[in-house]
PDB file of C-alpha atoms in Angstrom:
ATOM      1  CA  PRO E   1      98.773 101.660  70.351  1.00  0.00           C
ATOM      2  CA  ILE E   2      99.742 103.590  73.258  1.00  0.00           C
ATOM      3  CA  CYS E   3      97.482 106.064  74.721  1.00  0.00           C
ATOM      4  CA  PHE E   4      99.650 107.985  77.173  1.00  0.00           C
ATOM      5  CA  LEU E   5      96.923 109.071  79.093  1.00  0.00           C
ATOM      6  CA  PHE E   6      96.814 109.597  82.965  1.00  0.00           C
ATOM      7  CA  ILE E   7      96.728 106.268  85.084  1.00  0.00           C
ATOM      8  CA  GLY E   8      94.113 107.224  87.744  1.00  0.00           C
ATOM      9  CA  PHE E   9      94.442 105.736  91.166  1.00  0.00           C
ATOM     10  CA  PRO E  10      94.764 103.153  92.320  1.00  0.00           C
ATOM     11  CA  VAL E  11      97.159 102.740  89.351  1.00  0.00           C
ATOM     12  CA  GLY E  12      97.240  98.578  89.833  1.00  0.00           C
ATOM     13  CA  ASN E  13      93.594  98.486  88.992  1.00  0.00           C
ATOM     14  CA  HIS E  14      94.079 100.345  85.590  1.00  0.00           C
ATOM     15  CA  ALA E  15      97.456  99.378  84.354  1.00  0.00           C
ATOM     16  CA  LYS E  16      99.979  96.658  84.089  1.00  0.00           C
ATOM     17  CA  ILE E  17     103.639  96.633  84.203  1.00  0.00           C
ATOM     18  CA  LYS E  18     105.527  94.713  81.362  1.00  0.00           C
ATOM     19  CA  GLY E  19     108.448  92.742  82.319  1.00  0.00           C
ATOM     20  CA  CYS E  20     110.292  93.376  79.152  1.00  0.00           C
ATOM     21  CA  CYS E  21     110.603  97.177  79.212  1.00  0.00           C
ATOM     22  CA  MET E  22     109.383  97.808  82.610  1.00  0.00           C
ATOM     23  CA  LYS E  23     106.809 100.197  81.339  1.00  0.00           C
ATOM     24  CA  LEU E  24     103.466 100.691  82.907  1.00  0.00           C
ATOM     25  CA  VAL E  25     100.864 100.171  80.200  1.00  0.00           C
ATOM     26  CA  CYS E  26      97.119 100.936  80.471  1.00  0.00           C
ATOM     27  CA  LYS E  27      94.718  98.091  80.257  1.00  0.00           C
ATOM     28  CA  GLY E  28      92.957  99.770  77.331  1.00  0.00           C
ATOM     29  CA  CYS E  29      96.191  99.624  75.599  1.00  0.00           C
ATOM     30  CA  ILE E  30      96.615  96.148  76.146  1.00  0.00           C
ATOM     31  CA  LEU E  31      92.946  95.362  75.058  1.00  0.00           C
ATOM     32  CA  ALA E  32      93.682  97.314  72.087  1.00  0.00           C
ATOM     33  CA  GLU E  33      97.001  95.286  71.052  1.00  0.00           C
ATOM     34  CA  ARG E  34      94.926  92.138  71.651  1.00  0.00           C
ATOM     35  CA  GLN E  35      92.169  93.277  69.506  1.00  0.00           C
ATOM     36  CA  ARG E  36      94.430  93.980  66.553  1.00  0.00           C
ATOM     37  CA  GLY E  37      95.998  90.384  66.985  1.00  0.00           C
ATOM     38  CA  LEU E  38      99.359  91.439  68.302  1.00  0.00           C
ATOM     39  CA  SER E  39     100.861  89.278  70.955  1.00  0.00           C
ATOM     40  CA  GLY E  40     103.719  91.445  72.300  1.00  0.00           C
ATOM     41  CA  CYS E  41     104.111  94.133  74.290  1.00  0.00           C
ATOM     42  CA  PRO E  42     102.366  97.199  72.977  1.00  0.00           C
ATOM     43  CA  PHE E  43     105.146  99.666  73.962  1.00  0.00           C
ATOM     44  CA  CYS E  44     108.522  97.539  73.030  1.00  0.00           C
ATOM     45  CA  ARG E  45     106.681  95.041  70.842  1.00  0.00           C
ATOM     46  CA  THR E  46     108.666  92.304  72.768  1.00  0.00           C
ATOM     47  CA  GLN E  47     106.911  88.819  72.745  1.00  0.00           C
ATOM     48  CA  ARG E  48     105.206  87.952  75.703  1.00  0.00           C
ATOM     49  CA  PRO E  49     106.899  85.393  77.988  1.00  0.00           C
ATOM     50  CA  SER E  50     105.730  81.572  77.867  1.00  0.00           C
ATOM     51  CA  GLY E  51     106.136  81.169  81.399  1.00  0.00           C
ATOM     52  CA  HIS E  52     107.301  82.457  84.844  1.00  0.00           C
ATOM     53  CA  ALA E  53     110.796  81.272  84.078  1.00  0.00           C
ATOM     54  CA  SER E  54     111.087  83.381  80.842  1.00  0.00           C
ATOM     55  CA  ALA E  55     109.547  86.045  82.691  1.00  0.00           C
ATOM     56  CA  VAL E  56     111.985  86.242  85.555  1.00  0.00           C
ATOM     57  CA  ALA E  57     114.898  85.773  83.195  1.00  0.00           C
ATOM     58  CA  MET E  58     113.320  88.921  81.151  1.00  0.00           C
ATOM     59  CA  ILE E  59     113.227  90.830  84.408  1.00  0.00           C
ATOM     60  CA  GLN E  60     116.572  89.570  85.722  1.00  0.00           C
ATOM     61  CA  LYS E  61     118.120  90.807  82.380  1.00  0.00           C
ATOM     62  CA  ARG E  62     117.013  94.386  83.250  1.00  0.00           C
ATOM     63  CA  VAL E  63     118.119  94.091  86.884  1.00  0.00           C
ATOM     64  CA  ASP E  64     121.567  93.138  85.992  1.00  0.00           C
ATOM     65  CA  LYS E  65     121.372  96.474  84.187  1.00  0.00           C
ATOM     66  CA  GLY E  66     120.804  98.506  87.160  1.00  0.00           C
ATOM     67  CA  ASP E  67     117.024  99.162  86.232  1.00  0.00           C
ATOM     68  CA  ALA E  68     115.239 100.675  89.299  1.00  0.00           C
ATOM     69  CA  GLU E  69     111.833  99.310  88.297  1.00  0.00           C
ATOM     70  CA  ALA E  70     112.939  95.727  87.364  1.00  0.00           C
ATOM     71  CA  ILE E  71     114.785  95.815  90.661  1.00  0.00           C
ATOM     72  CA  PHE E  72     111.464  96.994  92.408  1.00  0.00           C
ATOM     73  CA  HIS E  73     109.386  94.636  90.535  1.00  0.00           C
ATOM     74  CA  LEU E  74     111.568  91.584  91.278  1.00  0.00           C
ATOM     75  CA  GLY E  75     111.500  92.528  94.859  1.00  0.00           C
ATOM     76  CA  ASN E  76     107.675  92.663  94.710  1.00  0.00           C
ATOM     77  CA  ALA E  77     107.787  89.222  93.012  1.00  0.00           C
ATOM     78  CA  TYR E  78     109.994  88.016  96.158  1.00  0.00           C
ATOM     79  CA  PHE E  79     107.521  89.743  98.730  1.00  0.00           C
ATOM     80  CA  HIS E  80     104.253  88.098  97.391  1.00  0.00           C
ATOM     81  CA  GLY E  81     105.966  84.801  96.046  1.00  0.00           C
ATOM     82  CA  GLU E  82     105.099  85.368  92.696  1.00  0.00           C
ATOM     83  CA  LEU E  83     106.116  84.310  89.024  1.00  0.00           C
ATOM     84  CA  GLY E  84     106.994  81.029  90.608  1.00  0.00           C
ATOM     85  CA  LEU E  85     109.525  82.314  93.174  1.00  0.00           C
ATOM     86  CA  THR E  86     109.171  81.285  96.656  1.00  0.00           C
ATOM     87  CA  LYS E  87     108.222  84.094  99.318  1.00  0.00           C
ATOM     88  CA  ASP E  88     111.330  85.558 100.733  1.00  0.00           C
ATOM     89  CA  VAL E  89     110.731  89.094 102.300  1.00  0.00           C
ATOM     90  CA  PRO E  90     114.230  89.707 103.529  1.00  0.00           C
ATOM     91  CA  ARG E  91     115.240  89.224  99.751  1.00  0.00           C
ATOM     92  CA  ALA E  92     112.530  91.666  98.741  1.00  0.00           C
ATOM     93  CA  VAL E  93     113.749  94.547 101.276  1.00  0.00           C
ATOM     94  CA  VAL E  94     117.490  94.012 100.128  1.00  0.00           C
ATOM     95  CA  LEU E  95     116.175  94.611  96.238  1.00  0.00           C
ATOM     96  CA  TRP E  96     113.702  97.259  97.205  1.00  0.00           C
ATOM     97  CA  THR E  97     116.537  99.229  98.980  1.00  0.00           C
ATOM     98  CA  GLU E  98     118.643  98.809  96.040  1.00  0.00           C
ATOM     99  CA  ALA E  99     115.895 100.218  93.738  1.00  0.00           C
ATOM    100  CA  ALA E 100     115.187 103.099  96.516  1.00  0.00           C
ATOM    101  CA  GLU E 101     118.902 103.866  96.151  1.00  0.00           C
ATOM    102  CA  LEU E 102     118.374 104.163  92.458  1.00  0.00           C
ATOM    103  CA  GLY E 103     115.291 106.608  92.820  1.00  0.00           C
ATOM    104  CA  SER E 104     112.323 104.259  93.051  1.00  0.00           C
ATOM    105  CA  VAL E 105     109.801 106.067  95.101  1.00  0.00           C
ATOM    106  CA  GLU E 106     107.411 102.910  94.835  1.00  0.00           C
ATOM    107  CA  ALA E 107     110.379 100.908  96.514  1.00  0.00           C
ATOM    108  CA  HIS E 108     110.442 103.667  99.395  1.00  0.00           C
ATOM    109  CA  PHE E 109     106.636 103.036  99.856  1.00  0.00           C
ATOM    110  CA  ASN E 110     107.136  99.417 100.112  1.00  0.00           C
ATOM    111  CA  LEU E 111     110.098  99.624 102.412  1.00  0.00           C
ATOM    112  CA  GLY E 112     108.128 102.406 104.558  1.00  0.00           C
ATOM    113  CA  ASP E 113     105.092  99.984 104.736  1.00  0.00           C
ATOM    114  CA  THR E 114     107.206  96.712 105.490  1.00  0.00           C
ATOM    115  CA  TYR E 115     109.372  98.299 108.165  1.00  0.00           C
ATOM    116  CA  TYR E 116     106.314 100.376 109.839  1.00  0.00           C
ATOM    117  CA  LYS E 117     104.293  97.414 109.994  1.00  0.00           C
ATOM    118  CA  GLY E 118     106.927  94.784 110.379  1.00  0.00           C
ATOM    119  CA  GLY E 119     105.745  92.451 107.752  1.00  0.00           C
ATOM    120  CA  GLY E 120     108.278  89.697 107.536  1.00  0.00           C
ATOM    121  CA  ILE E 121     111.151  91.609 109.192  1.00  0.00           C
ATOM    122  CA  ASP E 122     111.850  93.392 112.360  1.00  0.00           C
ATOM    123  CA  GLU E 123     109.231  96.149 113.133  1.00  0.00           C
ATOM    124  CA  ASP E 124     111.006  99.635 112.973  1.00  0.00           C
ATOM    125  CA  LYS E 125     108.447 102.658 112.585  1.00  0.00           C
ATOM    126  CA  SER E 126     110.981 105.518 112.293  1.00  0.00           C
ATOM    127  CA  VAL E 127     112.678 103.864 109.513  1.00  0.00           C
ATOM    128  CA  GLY E 128     109.596 103.200 107.750  1.00  0.00           C
ATOM    129  CA  ILE E 129     108.341 106.805 108.251  1.00  0.00           C
ATOM    130  CA  ARG E 130     111.663 107.943 106.806  1.00  0.00           C
ATOM    131  CA  HIS E 131     111.054 106.113 103.642  1.00  0.00           C
ATOM    132  CA  TRP E 132     107.460 107.350 103.250  1.00  0.00           C
ATOM    133  CA  GLN E 133     109.068 110.929 104.002  1.00  0.00           C
ATOM    134  CA  VAL E 134     111.664 110.470 101.238  1.00  0.00           C
ATOM    135  CA  ALA E 135     108.865 109.025  98.866  1.00  0.00           C
ATOM    136  CA  ALA E 136     106.159 111.886  99.768  1.00  0.00           C
ATOM    137  CA  MET E 137     108.826 114.458  99.086  1.00  0.00           C
ATOM    138  CA  LYS E 138     109.198 113.134  95.522  1.00  0.00           C
ATOM    139  CA  GLY E 139     105.619 113.426  94.829  1.00  0.00           C
ATOM    140  CA  HIS E 140     104.340 110.023  95.903  1.00  0.00           C
ATOM    141  CA  VAL E 141     100.714 110.273  97.043  1.00  0.00           C
ATOM    142  CA  PRO E 142     100.286 107.004  99.101  1.00  0.00           C
ATOM    143  CA  SER E 143     103.294 108.064 101.146  1.00  0.00           C
ATOM    144  CA  ARG E 144     101.779 111.258 101.914  1.00  0.00           C
ATOM    145  CA  HIS E 145      98.736 109.397 103.115  1.00  0.00           C
ATOM    146  CA  MET E 146     100.551 106.889 105.238  1.00  0.00           C
ATOM    147  CA  LEU E 147     102.364 109.701 106.897  1.00  0.00           C
ATOM    148  CA  GLY E 148      99.308 110.995 107.733  1.00  0.00           C
ATOM    149  CA  TYR E 149      98.056 107.752 109.111  1.00  0.00           C
ATOM    150  CA  ALA E 150     101.325 107.706 111.289  1.00  0.00           C
ATOM    151  CA  GLU E 151     100.786 111.056 112.711  1.00  0.00           C
ATOM    152  CA  SER E 152      96.972 110.093 113.585  1.00  0.00           C
ATOM    153  CA  TYR E 153      98.227 106.940 115.327  1.00  0.00           C
ATOM    154  CA  ASN E 154     100.626 108.899 117.384  1.00  0.00           C
ATOM    155  CA  GLY E 155      97.786 111.426 118.309  1.00  0.00           C
ATOM    156  CA  ASN E 156      99.287 114.345 116.040  1.00  0.00           C
ATOM    157  CA  TYR E 157      95.905 115.042 114.286  1.00  0.00           C
ATOM    158  CA  GLU E 158      96.824 118.375 113.027  1.00  0.00           C
ATOM    159  CA  LEU E 159      99.855 117.299 111.228  1.00  0.00           C
ATOM    160  CA  ALA E 160      97.995 113.984 110.268  1.00  0.00           C
ATOM    161  CA  VAL E 161      95.129 116.429 108.457  1.00  0.00           C
ATOM    162  CA  ARG E 162      97.671 118.583 106.709  1.00  0.00           C
ATOM    163  CA  HIS E 163      99.267 115.235 105.258  1.00  0.00           C
ATOM    164  CA  TRP E 164      95.954 114.037 103.956  1.00  0.00           C
ATOM    165  CA  MET E 165      95.060 117.494 102.738  1.00  0.00           C
ATOM    166  CA  ILE E 166      97.942 117.448 100.375  1.00  0.00           C
ATOM    167  CA  SER E 167      97.165 113.801  99.189  1.00  0.00           C
ATOM    168  CA  ALA E 168      93.460 114.615  98.989  1.00  0.00           C
ATOM    169  CA  LYS E 169      94.245 117.596  96.623  1.00  0.00           C
ATOM    170  CA  MET E 170      96.331 115.318  94.441  1.00  0.00           C
ATOM    171  CA  GLY E 171      93.167 113.011  94.134  1.00  0.00           C
ATOM    172  CA  TYR E 172      93.408 110.399  96.929  1.00  0.00           C
ATOM    173  CA  GLU E 173      90.327 109.371  97.895  1.00  0.00           C
ATOM    174  CA  ASP E 174      91.315 107.388 100.899  1.00  0.00           C
ATOM    175  CA  SER E 175      92.774 110.640 102.252  1.00  0.00           C
ATOM    176  CA  LEU E 176      89.473 112.537 101.643  1.00  0.00           C
ATOM    177  CA  ASN E 177      87.867 109.832 103.727  1.00  0.00           C
ATOM    178  CA  ALA E 178      90.299 110.172 106.466  1.00  0.00           C
ATOM    179  CA  ILE E 179      89.765 113.958 106.657  1.00  0.00           C
ATOM    180  CA  LYS E 180      86.147 113.177 106.814  1.00  0.00           C
ATOM    181  CA  LYS E 181      86.616 110.705 109.525  1.00  0.00           C
ATOM    182  CA  MET E 182      88.628 113.130 111.824  1.00  0.00           C
ATOM    183  CA  PHE E 183      85.986 115.875 110.867  1.00  0.00           C
ATOM    184  CA  MET E 184      83.248 113.805 112.396  1.00  0.00           C
ATOM    185  CA  GLU E 185      85.515 112.838 115.449  1.00  0.00           C
ATOM    186  CA  GLY E 186      86.039 116.454 115.907  1.00  0.00           C
ATOM    187  CA  HIS E 187      89.947 116.544 115.191  1.00  0.00           C
ATOM    188  CA  ALA E 188      89.627 118.462 111.751  1.00  0.00           C
ATOM    189  CA  THR E 189      87.632 121.805 111.264  1.00  0.00           C
ATOM    190  CA  LYS E 190      84.771 122.288 108.769  1.00  0.00           C
ATOM    191  CA  ALA E 191      86.808 124.640 106.839  1.00  0.00           C
ATOM    192  CA  GLN E 192      89.690 121.843 106.450  1.00  0.00           C
ATOM    193  CA  TYR E 193      86.837 119.249 105.547  1.00  0.00           C
ATOM    194  CA  ALA E 194      85.338 121.869 102.897  1.00  0.00           C
ATOM    195  CA  GLU E 195      88.858 122.635 101.306  1.00  0.00           C
TER     196      GLU E 195
END
């Protein structure tokens, strides 16, 4: 029972990634699966892992095959210390870099965020911005929003508003709120806010 409906922002609040197939499944489909008495993945029908060790083994199997989403997911697990793994930010950065090289825009976003803010590694704002730019050019809306944030922080309000206009038009509410704040501070025009 997969609906294939659009998953709204923030995606993490409305869907869950399945470690067996690395597919993002909406919580409605997961609920429908459980109501029907099924216990596996609604996408590939693989049985749920029995614990953290089996979940990591399932993900590692896909990592060994070069699956960008699995590599990204394992990087997240190391970054947050999830699935029974100890928190290891440098290991997460290595995994995200590999996933980004394989085309994961989410990995570019996380690399941008980590490098820009220096969370657990040496801060390098230019590398962080470069990762956000790559992800934004591939249509990643939160990356576009963060580019606006970086421009605003540097005092380039006109370019910040342009980034936020793009992401707001794509449905990102935080960007709309940022434009509203810029309008109230006199850095954005009424026409930009109305648009």
